[in-house]
Coordinates of C-alpha atoms in Angstrom, one line a residue:
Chain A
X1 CA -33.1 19.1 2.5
X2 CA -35.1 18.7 -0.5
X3 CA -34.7 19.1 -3.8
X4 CA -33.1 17.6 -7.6
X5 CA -30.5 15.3 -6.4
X6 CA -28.0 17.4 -8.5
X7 CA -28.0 19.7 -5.8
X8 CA -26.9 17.1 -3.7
X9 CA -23.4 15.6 -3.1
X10 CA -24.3 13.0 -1.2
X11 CA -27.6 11.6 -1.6
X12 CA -28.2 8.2 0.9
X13 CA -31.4 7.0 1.7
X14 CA -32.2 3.5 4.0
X15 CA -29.1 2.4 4.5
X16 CA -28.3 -0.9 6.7
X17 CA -24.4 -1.1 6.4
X18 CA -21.7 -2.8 8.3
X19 CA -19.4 -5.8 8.2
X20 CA -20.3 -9.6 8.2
X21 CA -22.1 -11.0 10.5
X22 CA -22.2 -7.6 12.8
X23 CA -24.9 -4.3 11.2
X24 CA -23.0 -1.2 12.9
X25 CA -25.9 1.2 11.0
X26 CA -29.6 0.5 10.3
X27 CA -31.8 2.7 8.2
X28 CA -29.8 6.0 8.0
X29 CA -31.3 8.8 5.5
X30 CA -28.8 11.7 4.7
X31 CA -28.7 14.4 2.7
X32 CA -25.6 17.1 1.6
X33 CA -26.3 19.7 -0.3
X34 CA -23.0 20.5 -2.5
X35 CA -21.5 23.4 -1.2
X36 CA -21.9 22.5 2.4
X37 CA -20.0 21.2 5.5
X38 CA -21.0 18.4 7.3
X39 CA -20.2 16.5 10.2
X40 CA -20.8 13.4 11.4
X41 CA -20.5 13.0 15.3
X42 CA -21.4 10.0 17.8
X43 CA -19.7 7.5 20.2
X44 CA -17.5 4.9 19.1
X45 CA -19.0 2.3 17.4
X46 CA -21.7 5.0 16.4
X47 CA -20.9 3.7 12.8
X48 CA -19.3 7.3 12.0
X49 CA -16.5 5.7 10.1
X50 CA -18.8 2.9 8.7
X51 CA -21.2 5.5 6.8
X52 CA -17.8 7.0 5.2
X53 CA -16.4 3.7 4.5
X54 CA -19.8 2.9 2.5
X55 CA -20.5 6.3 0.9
X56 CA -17.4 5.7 -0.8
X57 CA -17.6 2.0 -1.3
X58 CA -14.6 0.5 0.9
X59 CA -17.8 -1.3 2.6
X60 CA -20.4 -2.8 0.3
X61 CA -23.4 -1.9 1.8
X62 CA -25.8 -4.0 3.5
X63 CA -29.4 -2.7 2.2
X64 CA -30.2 0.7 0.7
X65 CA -32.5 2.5 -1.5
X66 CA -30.8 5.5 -2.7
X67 CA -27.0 5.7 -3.3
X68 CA -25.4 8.6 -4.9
X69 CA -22.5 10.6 -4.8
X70 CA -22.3 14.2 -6.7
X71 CA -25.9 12.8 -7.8
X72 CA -24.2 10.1 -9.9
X73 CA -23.8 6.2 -9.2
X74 CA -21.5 6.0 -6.5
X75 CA -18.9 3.9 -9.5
X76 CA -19.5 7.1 -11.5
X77 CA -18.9 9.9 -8.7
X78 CA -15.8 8.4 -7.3
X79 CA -13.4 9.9 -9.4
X80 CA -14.5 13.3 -8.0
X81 CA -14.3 11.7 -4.5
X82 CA -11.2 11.9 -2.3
X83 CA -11.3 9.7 0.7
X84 CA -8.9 10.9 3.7
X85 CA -8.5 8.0 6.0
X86 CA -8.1 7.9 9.3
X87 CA -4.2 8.1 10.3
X88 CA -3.3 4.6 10.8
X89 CA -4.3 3.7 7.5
X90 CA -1.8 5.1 5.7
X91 CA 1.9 3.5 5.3
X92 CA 3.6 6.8 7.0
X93 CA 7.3 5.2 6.8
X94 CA 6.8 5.3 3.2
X95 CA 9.4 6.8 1.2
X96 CA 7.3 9.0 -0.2
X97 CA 8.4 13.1 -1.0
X98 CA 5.2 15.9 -0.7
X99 CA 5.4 16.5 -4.2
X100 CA 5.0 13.0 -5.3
X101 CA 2.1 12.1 -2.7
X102 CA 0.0 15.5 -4.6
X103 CA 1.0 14.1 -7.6
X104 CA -1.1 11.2 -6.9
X105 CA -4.4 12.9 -7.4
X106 CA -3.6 12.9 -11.0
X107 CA -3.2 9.0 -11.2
X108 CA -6.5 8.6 -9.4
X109 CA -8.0 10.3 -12.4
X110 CA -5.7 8.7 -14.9
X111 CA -6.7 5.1 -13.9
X112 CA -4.3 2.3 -15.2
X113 CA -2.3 4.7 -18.3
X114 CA -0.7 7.8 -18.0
X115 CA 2.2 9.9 -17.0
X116 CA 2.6 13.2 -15.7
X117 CA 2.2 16.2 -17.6
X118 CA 4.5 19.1 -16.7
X119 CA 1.0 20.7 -16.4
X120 CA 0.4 17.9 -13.7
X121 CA 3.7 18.7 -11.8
X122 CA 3.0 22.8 -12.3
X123 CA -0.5 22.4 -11.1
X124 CA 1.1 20.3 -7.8
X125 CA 3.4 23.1 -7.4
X126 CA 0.9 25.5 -7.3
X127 CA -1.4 23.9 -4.9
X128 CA 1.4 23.1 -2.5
X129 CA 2.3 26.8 -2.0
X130 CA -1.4 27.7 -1.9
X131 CA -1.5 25.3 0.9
X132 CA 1.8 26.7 2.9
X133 CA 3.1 23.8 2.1
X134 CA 6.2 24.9 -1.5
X135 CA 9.1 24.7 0.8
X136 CA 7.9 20.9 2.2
X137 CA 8.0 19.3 -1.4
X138 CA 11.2 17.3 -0.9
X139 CA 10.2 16.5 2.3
X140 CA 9.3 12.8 3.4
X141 CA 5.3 12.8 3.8
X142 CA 5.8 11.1 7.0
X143 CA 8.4 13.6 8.9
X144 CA 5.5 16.3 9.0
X145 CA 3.4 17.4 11.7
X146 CA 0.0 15.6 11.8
X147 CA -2.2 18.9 10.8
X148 CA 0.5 19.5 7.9
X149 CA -0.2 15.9 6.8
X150 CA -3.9 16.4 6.1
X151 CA -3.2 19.5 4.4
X152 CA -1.0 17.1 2.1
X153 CA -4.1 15.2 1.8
X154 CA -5.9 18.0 1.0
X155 CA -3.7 19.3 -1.6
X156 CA -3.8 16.0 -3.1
X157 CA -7.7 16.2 -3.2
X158 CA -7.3 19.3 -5.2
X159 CA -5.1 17.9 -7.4
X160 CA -7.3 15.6 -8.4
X161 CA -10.0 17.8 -8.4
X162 CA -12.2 16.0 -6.2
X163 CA -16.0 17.8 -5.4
X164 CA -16.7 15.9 -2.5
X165 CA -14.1 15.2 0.0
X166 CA -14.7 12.7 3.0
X167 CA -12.5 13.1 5.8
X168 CA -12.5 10.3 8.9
X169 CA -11.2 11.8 12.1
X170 CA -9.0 14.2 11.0
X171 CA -8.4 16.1 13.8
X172 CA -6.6 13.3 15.9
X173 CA -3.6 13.8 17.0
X174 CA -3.9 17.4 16.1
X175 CA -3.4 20.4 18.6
X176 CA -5.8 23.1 19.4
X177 CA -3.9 25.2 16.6
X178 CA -3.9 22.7 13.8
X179 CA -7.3 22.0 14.5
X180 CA -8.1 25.8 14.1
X181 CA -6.1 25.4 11.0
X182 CA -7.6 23.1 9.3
X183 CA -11.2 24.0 10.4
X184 CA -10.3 27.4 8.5
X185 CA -9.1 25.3 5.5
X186 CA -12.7 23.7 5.4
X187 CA -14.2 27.0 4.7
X188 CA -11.5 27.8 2.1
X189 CA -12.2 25.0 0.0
X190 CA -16.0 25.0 0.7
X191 CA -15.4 29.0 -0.9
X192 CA -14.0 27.1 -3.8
X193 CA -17.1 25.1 -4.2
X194 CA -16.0 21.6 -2.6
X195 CA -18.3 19.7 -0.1
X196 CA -16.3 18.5 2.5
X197 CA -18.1 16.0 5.4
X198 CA -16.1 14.7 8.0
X199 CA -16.5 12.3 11.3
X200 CA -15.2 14.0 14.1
X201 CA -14.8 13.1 18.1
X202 CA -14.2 16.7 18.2
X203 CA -17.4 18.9 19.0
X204 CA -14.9 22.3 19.7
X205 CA -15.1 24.1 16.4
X206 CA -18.2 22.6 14.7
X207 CA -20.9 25.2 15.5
X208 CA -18.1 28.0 14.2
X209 CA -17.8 26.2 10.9
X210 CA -19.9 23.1 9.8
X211 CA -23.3 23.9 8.3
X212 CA -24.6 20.5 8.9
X213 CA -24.0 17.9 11.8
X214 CA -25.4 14.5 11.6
X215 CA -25.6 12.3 14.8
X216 CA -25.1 8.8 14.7
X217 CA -25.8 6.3 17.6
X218 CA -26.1 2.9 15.5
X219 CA -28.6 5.2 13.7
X220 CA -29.8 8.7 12.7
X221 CA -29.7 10.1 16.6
X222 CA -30.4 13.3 14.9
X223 CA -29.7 15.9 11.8
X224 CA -29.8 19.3 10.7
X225 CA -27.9 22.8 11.6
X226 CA -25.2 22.7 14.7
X227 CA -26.6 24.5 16.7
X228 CA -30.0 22.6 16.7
X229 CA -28.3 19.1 17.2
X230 CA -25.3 20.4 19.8
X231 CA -28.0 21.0 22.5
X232 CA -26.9 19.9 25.7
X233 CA -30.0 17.6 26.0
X234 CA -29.5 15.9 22.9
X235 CA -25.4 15.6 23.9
X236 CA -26.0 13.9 27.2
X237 CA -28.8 11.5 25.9
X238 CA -25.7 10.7 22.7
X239 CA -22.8 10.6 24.8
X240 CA -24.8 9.3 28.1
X241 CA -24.1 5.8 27.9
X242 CA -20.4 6.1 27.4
X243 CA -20.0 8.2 30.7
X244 CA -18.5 6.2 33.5
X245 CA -21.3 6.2 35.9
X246 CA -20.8 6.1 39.8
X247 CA -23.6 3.5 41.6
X248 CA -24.4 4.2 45.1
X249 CA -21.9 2.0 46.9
X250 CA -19.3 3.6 44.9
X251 CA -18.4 0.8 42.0
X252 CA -18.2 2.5 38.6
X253 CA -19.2 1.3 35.6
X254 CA -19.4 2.3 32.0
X255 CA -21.2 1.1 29.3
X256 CA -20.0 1.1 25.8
Chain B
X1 CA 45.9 -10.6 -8.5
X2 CA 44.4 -9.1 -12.1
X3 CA 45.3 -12.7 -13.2
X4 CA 43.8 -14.3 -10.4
X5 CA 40.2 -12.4 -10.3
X6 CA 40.2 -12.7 -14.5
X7 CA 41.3 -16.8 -14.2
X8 CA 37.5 -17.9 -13.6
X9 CA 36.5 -15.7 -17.0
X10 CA 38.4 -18.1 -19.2
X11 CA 35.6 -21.1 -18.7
X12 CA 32.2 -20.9 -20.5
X13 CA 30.5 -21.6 -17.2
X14 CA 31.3 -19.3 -14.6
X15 CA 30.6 -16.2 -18.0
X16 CA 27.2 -17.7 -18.1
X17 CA 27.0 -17.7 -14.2
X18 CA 28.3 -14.1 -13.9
X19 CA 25.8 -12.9 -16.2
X20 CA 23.0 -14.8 -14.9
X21 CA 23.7 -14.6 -11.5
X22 CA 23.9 -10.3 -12.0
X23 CA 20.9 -10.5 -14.2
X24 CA 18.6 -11.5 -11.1
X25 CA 20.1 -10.2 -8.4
X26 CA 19.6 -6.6 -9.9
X27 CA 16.1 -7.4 -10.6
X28 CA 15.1 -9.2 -7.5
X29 CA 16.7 -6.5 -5.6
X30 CA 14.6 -3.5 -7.2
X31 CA 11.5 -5.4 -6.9
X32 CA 12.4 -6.4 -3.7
X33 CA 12.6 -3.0 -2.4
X34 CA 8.9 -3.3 -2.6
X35 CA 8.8 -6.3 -0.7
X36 CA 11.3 -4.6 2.1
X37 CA 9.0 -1.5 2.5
X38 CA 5.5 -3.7 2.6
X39 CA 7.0 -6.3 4.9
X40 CA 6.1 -8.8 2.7
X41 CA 9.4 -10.8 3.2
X42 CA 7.2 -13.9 4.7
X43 CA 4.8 -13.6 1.4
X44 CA 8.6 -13.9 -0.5
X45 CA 8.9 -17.3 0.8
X46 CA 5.9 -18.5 1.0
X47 CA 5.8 -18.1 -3.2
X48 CA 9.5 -19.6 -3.5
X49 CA 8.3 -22.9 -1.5
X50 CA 5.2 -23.3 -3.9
X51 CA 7.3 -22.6 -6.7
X52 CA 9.7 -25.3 -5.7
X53 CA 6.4 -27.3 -6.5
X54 CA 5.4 -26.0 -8.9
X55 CA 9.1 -27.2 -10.5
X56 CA 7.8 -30.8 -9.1
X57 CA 4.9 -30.7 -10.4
X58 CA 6.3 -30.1 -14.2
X59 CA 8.7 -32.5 -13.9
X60 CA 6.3 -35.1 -13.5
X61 CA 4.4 -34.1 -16.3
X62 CA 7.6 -33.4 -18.6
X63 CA 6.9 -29.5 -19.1
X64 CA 8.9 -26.9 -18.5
X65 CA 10.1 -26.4 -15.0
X66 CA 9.9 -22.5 -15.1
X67 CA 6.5 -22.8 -16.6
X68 CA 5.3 -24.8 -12.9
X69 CA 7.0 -22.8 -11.1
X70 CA 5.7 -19.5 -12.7
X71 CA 2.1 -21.0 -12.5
X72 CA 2.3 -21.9 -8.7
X73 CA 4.0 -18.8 -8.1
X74 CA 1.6 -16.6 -9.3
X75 CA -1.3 -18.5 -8.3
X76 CA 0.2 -18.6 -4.9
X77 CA 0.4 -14.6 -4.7
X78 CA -3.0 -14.2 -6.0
X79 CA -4.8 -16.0 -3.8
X80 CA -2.9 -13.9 -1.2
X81 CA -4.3 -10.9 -2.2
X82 CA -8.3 -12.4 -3.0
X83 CA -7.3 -14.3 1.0
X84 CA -6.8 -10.7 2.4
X85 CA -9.5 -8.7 0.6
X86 CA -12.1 -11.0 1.3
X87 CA -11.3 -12.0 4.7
X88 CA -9.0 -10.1 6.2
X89 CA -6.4 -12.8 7.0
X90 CA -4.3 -11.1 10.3
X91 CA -2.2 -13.7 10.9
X92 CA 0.5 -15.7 8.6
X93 CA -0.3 -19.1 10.3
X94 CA -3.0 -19.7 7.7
X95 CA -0.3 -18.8 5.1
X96 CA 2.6 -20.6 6.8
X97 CA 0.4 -24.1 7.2
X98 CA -0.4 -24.0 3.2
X99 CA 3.2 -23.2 1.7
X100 CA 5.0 -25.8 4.0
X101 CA 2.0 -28.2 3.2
X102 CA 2.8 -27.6 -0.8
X103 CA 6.1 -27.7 -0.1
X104 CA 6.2 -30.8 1.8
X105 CA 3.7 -32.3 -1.5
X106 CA 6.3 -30.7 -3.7
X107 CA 9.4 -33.0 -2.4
X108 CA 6.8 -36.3 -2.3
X109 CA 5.9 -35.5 -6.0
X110 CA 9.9 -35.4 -6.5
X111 CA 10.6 -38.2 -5.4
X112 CA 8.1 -40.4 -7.2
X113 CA 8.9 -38.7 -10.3
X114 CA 11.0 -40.2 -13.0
X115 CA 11.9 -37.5 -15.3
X116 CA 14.0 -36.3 -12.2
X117 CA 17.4 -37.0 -12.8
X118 CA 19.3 -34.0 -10.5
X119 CA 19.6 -34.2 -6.6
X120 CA 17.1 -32.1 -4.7
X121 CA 19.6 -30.2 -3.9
X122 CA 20.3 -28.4 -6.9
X123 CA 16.8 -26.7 -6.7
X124 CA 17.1 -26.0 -2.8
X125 CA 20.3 -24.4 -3.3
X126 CA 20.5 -23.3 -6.8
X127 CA 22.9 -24.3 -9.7
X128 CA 24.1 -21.6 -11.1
X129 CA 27.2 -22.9 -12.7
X130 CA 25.1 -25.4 -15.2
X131 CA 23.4 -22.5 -16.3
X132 CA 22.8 -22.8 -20.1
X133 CA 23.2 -19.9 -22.9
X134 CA 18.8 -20.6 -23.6
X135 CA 18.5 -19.9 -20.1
X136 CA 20.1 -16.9 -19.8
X137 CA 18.4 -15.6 -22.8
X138 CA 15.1 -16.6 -21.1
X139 CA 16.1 -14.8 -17.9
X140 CA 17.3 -11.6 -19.7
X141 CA 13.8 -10.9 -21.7
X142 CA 11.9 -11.7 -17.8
X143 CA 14.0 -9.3 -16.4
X144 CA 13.9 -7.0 -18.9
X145 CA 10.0 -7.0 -18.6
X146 CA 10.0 -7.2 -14.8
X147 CA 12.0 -3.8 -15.6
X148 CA 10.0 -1.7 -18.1
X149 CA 6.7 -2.6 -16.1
X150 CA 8.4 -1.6 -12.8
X151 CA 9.4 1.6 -14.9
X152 CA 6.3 1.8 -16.7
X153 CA 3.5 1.5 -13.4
X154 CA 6.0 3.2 -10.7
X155 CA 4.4 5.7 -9.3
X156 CA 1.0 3.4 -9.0
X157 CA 2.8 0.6 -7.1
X158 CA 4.0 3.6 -5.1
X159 CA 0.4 4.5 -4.8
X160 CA -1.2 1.6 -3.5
X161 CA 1.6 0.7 -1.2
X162 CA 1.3 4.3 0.4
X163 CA -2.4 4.7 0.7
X164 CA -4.3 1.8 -0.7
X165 CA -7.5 3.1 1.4
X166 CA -7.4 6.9 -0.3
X167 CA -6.9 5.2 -3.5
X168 CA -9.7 2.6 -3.5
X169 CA -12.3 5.2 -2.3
X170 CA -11.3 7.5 -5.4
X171 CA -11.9 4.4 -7.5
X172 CA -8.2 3.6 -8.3
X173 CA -7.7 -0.3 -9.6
X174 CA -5.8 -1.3 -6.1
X175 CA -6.4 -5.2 -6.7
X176 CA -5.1 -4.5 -10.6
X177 CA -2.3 -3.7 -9.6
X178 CA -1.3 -5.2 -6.2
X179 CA -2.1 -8.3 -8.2
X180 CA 0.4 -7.0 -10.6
X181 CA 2.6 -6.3 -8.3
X182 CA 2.7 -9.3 -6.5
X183 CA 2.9 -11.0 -10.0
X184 CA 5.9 -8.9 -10.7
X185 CA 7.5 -10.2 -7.4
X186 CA 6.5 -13.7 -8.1
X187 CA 8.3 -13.7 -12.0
X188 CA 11.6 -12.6 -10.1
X189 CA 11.6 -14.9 -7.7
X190 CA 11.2 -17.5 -10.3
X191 CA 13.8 -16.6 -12.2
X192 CA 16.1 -16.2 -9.1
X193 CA 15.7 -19.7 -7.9
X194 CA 18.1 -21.0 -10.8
X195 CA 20.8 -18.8 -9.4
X196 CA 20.9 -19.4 -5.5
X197 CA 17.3 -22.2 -4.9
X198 CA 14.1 -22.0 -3.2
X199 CA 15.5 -21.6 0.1
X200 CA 17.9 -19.0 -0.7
X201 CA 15.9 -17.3 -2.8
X202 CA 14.0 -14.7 -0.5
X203 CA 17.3 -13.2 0.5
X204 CA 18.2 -12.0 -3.1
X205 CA 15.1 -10.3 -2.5
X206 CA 15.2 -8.5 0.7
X207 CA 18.8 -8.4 1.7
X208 CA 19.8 -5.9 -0.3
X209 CA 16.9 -3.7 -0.1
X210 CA 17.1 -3.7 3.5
X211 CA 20.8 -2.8 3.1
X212 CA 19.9 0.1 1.0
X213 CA 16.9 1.3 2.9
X214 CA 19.4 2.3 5.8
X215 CA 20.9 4.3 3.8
X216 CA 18.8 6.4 1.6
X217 CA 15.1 7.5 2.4
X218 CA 14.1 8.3 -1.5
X219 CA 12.8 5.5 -2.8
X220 CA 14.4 5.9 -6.6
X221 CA 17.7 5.9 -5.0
X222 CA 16.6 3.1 -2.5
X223 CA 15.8 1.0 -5.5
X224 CA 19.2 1.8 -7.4
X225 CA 21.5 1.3 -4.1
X226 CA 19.4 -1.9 -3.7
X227 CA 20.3 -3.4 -7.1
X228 CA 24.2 -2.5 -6.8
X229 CA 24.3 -4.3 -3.7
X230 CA 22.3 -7.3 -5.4
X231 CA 25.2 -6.9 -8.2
X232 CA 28.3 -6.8 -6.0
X233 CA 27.1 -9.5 -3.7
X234 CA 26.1 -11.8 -6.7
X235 CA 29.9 -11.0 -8.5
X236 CA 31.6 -11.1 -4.9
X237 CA 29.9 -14.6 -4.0
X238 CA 30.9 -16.5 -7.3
X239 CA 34.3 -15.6 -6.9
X240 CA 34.5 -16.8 -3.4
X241 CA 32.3 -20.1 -4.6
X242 CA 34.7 -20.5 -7.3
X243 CA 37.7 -20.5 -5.4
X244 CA 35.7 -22.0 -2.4
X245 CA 33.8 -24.5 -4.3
X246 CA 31.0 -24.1 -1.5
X247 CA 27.7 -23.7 -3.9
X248 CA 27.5 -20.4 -4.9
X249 CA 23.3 -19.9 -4.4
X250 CA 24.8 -20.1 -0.3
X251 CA 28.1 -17.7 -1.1
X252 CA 26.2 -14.8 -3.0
X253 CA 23.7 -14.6 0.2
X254 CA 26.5 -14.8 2.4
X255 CA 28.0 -11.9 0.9
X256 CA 24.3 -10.1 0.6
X257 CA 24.5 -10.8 4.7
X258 CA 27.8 -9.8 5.1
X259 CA 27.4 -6.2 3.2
X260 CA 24.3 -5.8 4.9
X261 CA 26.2 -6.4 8.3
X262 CA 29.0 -4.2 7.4
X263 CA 26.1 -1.3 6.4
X264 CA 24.4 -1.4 9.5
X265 CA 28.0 -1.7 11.1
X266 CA 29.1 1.7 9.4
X267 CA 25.2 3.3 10.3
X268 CA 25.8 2.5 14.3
X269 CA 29.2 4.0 14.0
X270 CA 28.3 7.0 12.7
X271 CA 25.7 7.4 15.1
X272 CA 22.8 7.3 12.9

């Protein structure tokens, strides 16, 4: 993956990133192209979530050489960022309708000033129904089903007409269908020109839809197209140290 | 019975107290409905105990008392929010061991001060009924700030409550405005402590709100419910502190608790 870094929408080079006191991620090159789909698989503590969480600059990074998003500072490319955290994140019991959580993608570009434009609320509308989602407006964000809450999140992404969006995890908690779902919903919006890179625990669907899978293991394990990193080899040498292993006497341990 | 409910209108005082006491309690209990939904009640009190210093303070140093108590306030709920961006503070033990400390400072600076001429516990409880015409005319234009920037930033206070993560990532001010938000909840506590005291004071805050949020799931008509409680409970406890003479800062929280009680009474009832 070469080339002007306007091609790229997400352009990282040497990173070291991770929290105080405690590197989860040393020296991690990546490269999307815009355009693509990307995952980013691993074990726990892989630092899956951490290279999100910095990309987008929830986590100031540790050391790096390269930083861009959309081929811009990472302060300049945010606006055209949307961030979909993982579930827990997000206040759920919030009294919040459908309508007005896709609204919100217009605030994120509006900054501090600004009201909604009936163009705002027409363009929500629209999305909502392209999303399957018109007859849910009313509806309290948190009474949905988990797969129709990320396609909230989605439509809210669209709304504010985010290039690049970053999704952690967001197939927990969701059932072989959703999953299906939303994995079709990635190639819709990648059809529309959007870049979408998530973590995932799930390995299922990626070969059938991601372009691009990156493997972490507290660094690059290994990158490039699915089915070159999802060989069984390189699985079981990822995922190895996280199997329970049975010793000769019987005793079980696991490593993590 | 007209007679009797209109006899406390024909004194100066309890006018004034009516429309102070309303005045707050419809403003503390819109912003409070924020407070409710964040479960930030613990935050509430921690800032009305540092205010209560803050009052101390300016005393001492013959300024105005809502000027201390505004500056301790808000200095309190800042640090709160730098505290738990910068290090993640999980627990409220750090928070409870600094506002009872400031508190505790607050009634030792009180005492040694000379300018103080009231009992103590006029601030603890409130004193609504020496509330003066200025005063009022102070609390009016607070509340009628609190209001248009409550109106005026809604849906981003809605934003950062709901998903501060998502909205930090796309570059949204969050620390602008949970710092204005916080500031926002700070300014009505401030003013509320007049009407009912700093110990009090939290429960014109979150009483209602939590009334109201059994009630309703949309937010706008959380936040409308939330203030006509605040309103009947403030008018409801100065009548029964007038004809009680117990201090009405404890009455117009007793009747907060009791229409709560009687809301979740009604709710368990019905089955809901």
């Amino acid at each position: 993956m070469t080339g002007g870094s306007s091609e790229l929408a997400l352009n990282i080079q040497n990173l070291t990133a991770g929290y105080p006191g405690n590197v989860v991620l040393r020296n991690v090159s990546w490269q999307v192209k815009k355009g693509s789909l990307a995952a980013i698989i691993g074990p726990n503590g892989g630092g899956k979530s951490t290279l999100l969480k910095t990309a987008v600059g929830l986590l100031t990074p540790i050391e790096y050489t390269v930083m861009e998003l959309l081929g811009r500072s990472p302060k300049a490319g945010r606006k055209q960022v949307a961030y979909l955290p993982q579930q827990e994140e997000v206040d759920w019991a919030f009294p919040i309708s459908v309508l007005d959580v896709v609204l919100q993608g217009r605030l994120v570009r509006q900054g501090i000033w600004g009201r909604y434009s009936r163009a705002d609320y027409a363009l929500s509308r629209d999305v909502l129904e392209f999303f399957g989602l018109g007859r849910h407006a009313d509806t309290q964000v948190g009474s949905l089903s988990g797969g129709q809450r990320q396609r909230v999140f989605l439509a809210r992404a669209m709304v504010q007409e985010a290039d690049l969006i970053l999704l952690d995890e967001p197939s927990t908690g969701l059932d072989a269908q959703a999953q299906h779902e939303l994995a079709d919903l990635f190639v819709t919006l990648r059809e529309r020109g959007k870049t979408i890179v998530a973590a995932t625990h799930d390995l299922n669907c990626l070969t059938e839809c991601f372009d691009h899978v990156l493997a972490l293991d507290g660094q690059v394990f290994v990158q490039g197209k699915p089915e070159e990193v999802l060989t069984e080899e390189n699985m079981v040498r990822l995922f190895a140290r996280h199997f329970p292993k049975v010793g000769a006497s019987g005793e079980v341990t696991v490593h993590d | 019975m007209i007679e009797l409910l209109l006899e406390p209108f024909q004194y100066g005082f309890f006018v004034r107290a009516f429309v102070g006491t309303g005045l707050v309690a419809v403003i503390a209990a819109a912003v409070g409905t924020f407070v409710v939904l964040k479960r930030l009640a613990f935050l509430g009190d921690a800032i009305s105990h540092t205010a209560f210093t803050g009052i101390a303070a300016a005393l001492l140093l013959g300024i105005s008392i809502y000027a201390g108590a505004l500056v301790f306030a808000v200095l309190t709920a800042l640090g709160v929010v730098f505290l738990t961006r910068t290090s993640r503070l999980h627990d409220d033990t750090a928070l409870a061991i600094l506002f009872t400390g400031v508190f505790a400072l607050g009634v030792v600076l009180l005492s040694g001060s000379p300018g103080f001429s009231g009992d103590l516990n006029s601030l603890l409880l409130g004193s609504v009924m020496a509330i003066q015409t200025r005063e009022i005319v102070l609390t009016a234009s607070a509340a009628v700030i609190l209001g248009l920037i409550m109106v005026l930033f809604y849906h981003r206070f809605v934003l950062i409550s709901f998903d501060p993560v998502g909205a930090e990532a796309a570059g949204f001010p969050v620390a602008f405005f949970q710092s204005l938000l916080l500031t926002v909840i700070s300014v009505a506590i401030v003013i509320s402590i007049q009407a009912v005291g700093v110990v009090l004071v939290v429960a014109l805050l979150i009483t209602p709100a939590a009334a109201a949020s059994l009630i309703t799931q949309r937010l706008e008509a959380l936040m409308l419910l939330s203030s006509v409680f605040g309103l009947l409970a403030s008018f409801c406890g100065l009548y029964i502190s007038y004809f009680v003479g117990a201090p009405p800062g404890a009455t117009v929280v007793l009747a907060a608790t009791v229409f709560f009680g009687l809301v979740l009474g009604v709710q368990k009832l019905r089955g809901v």
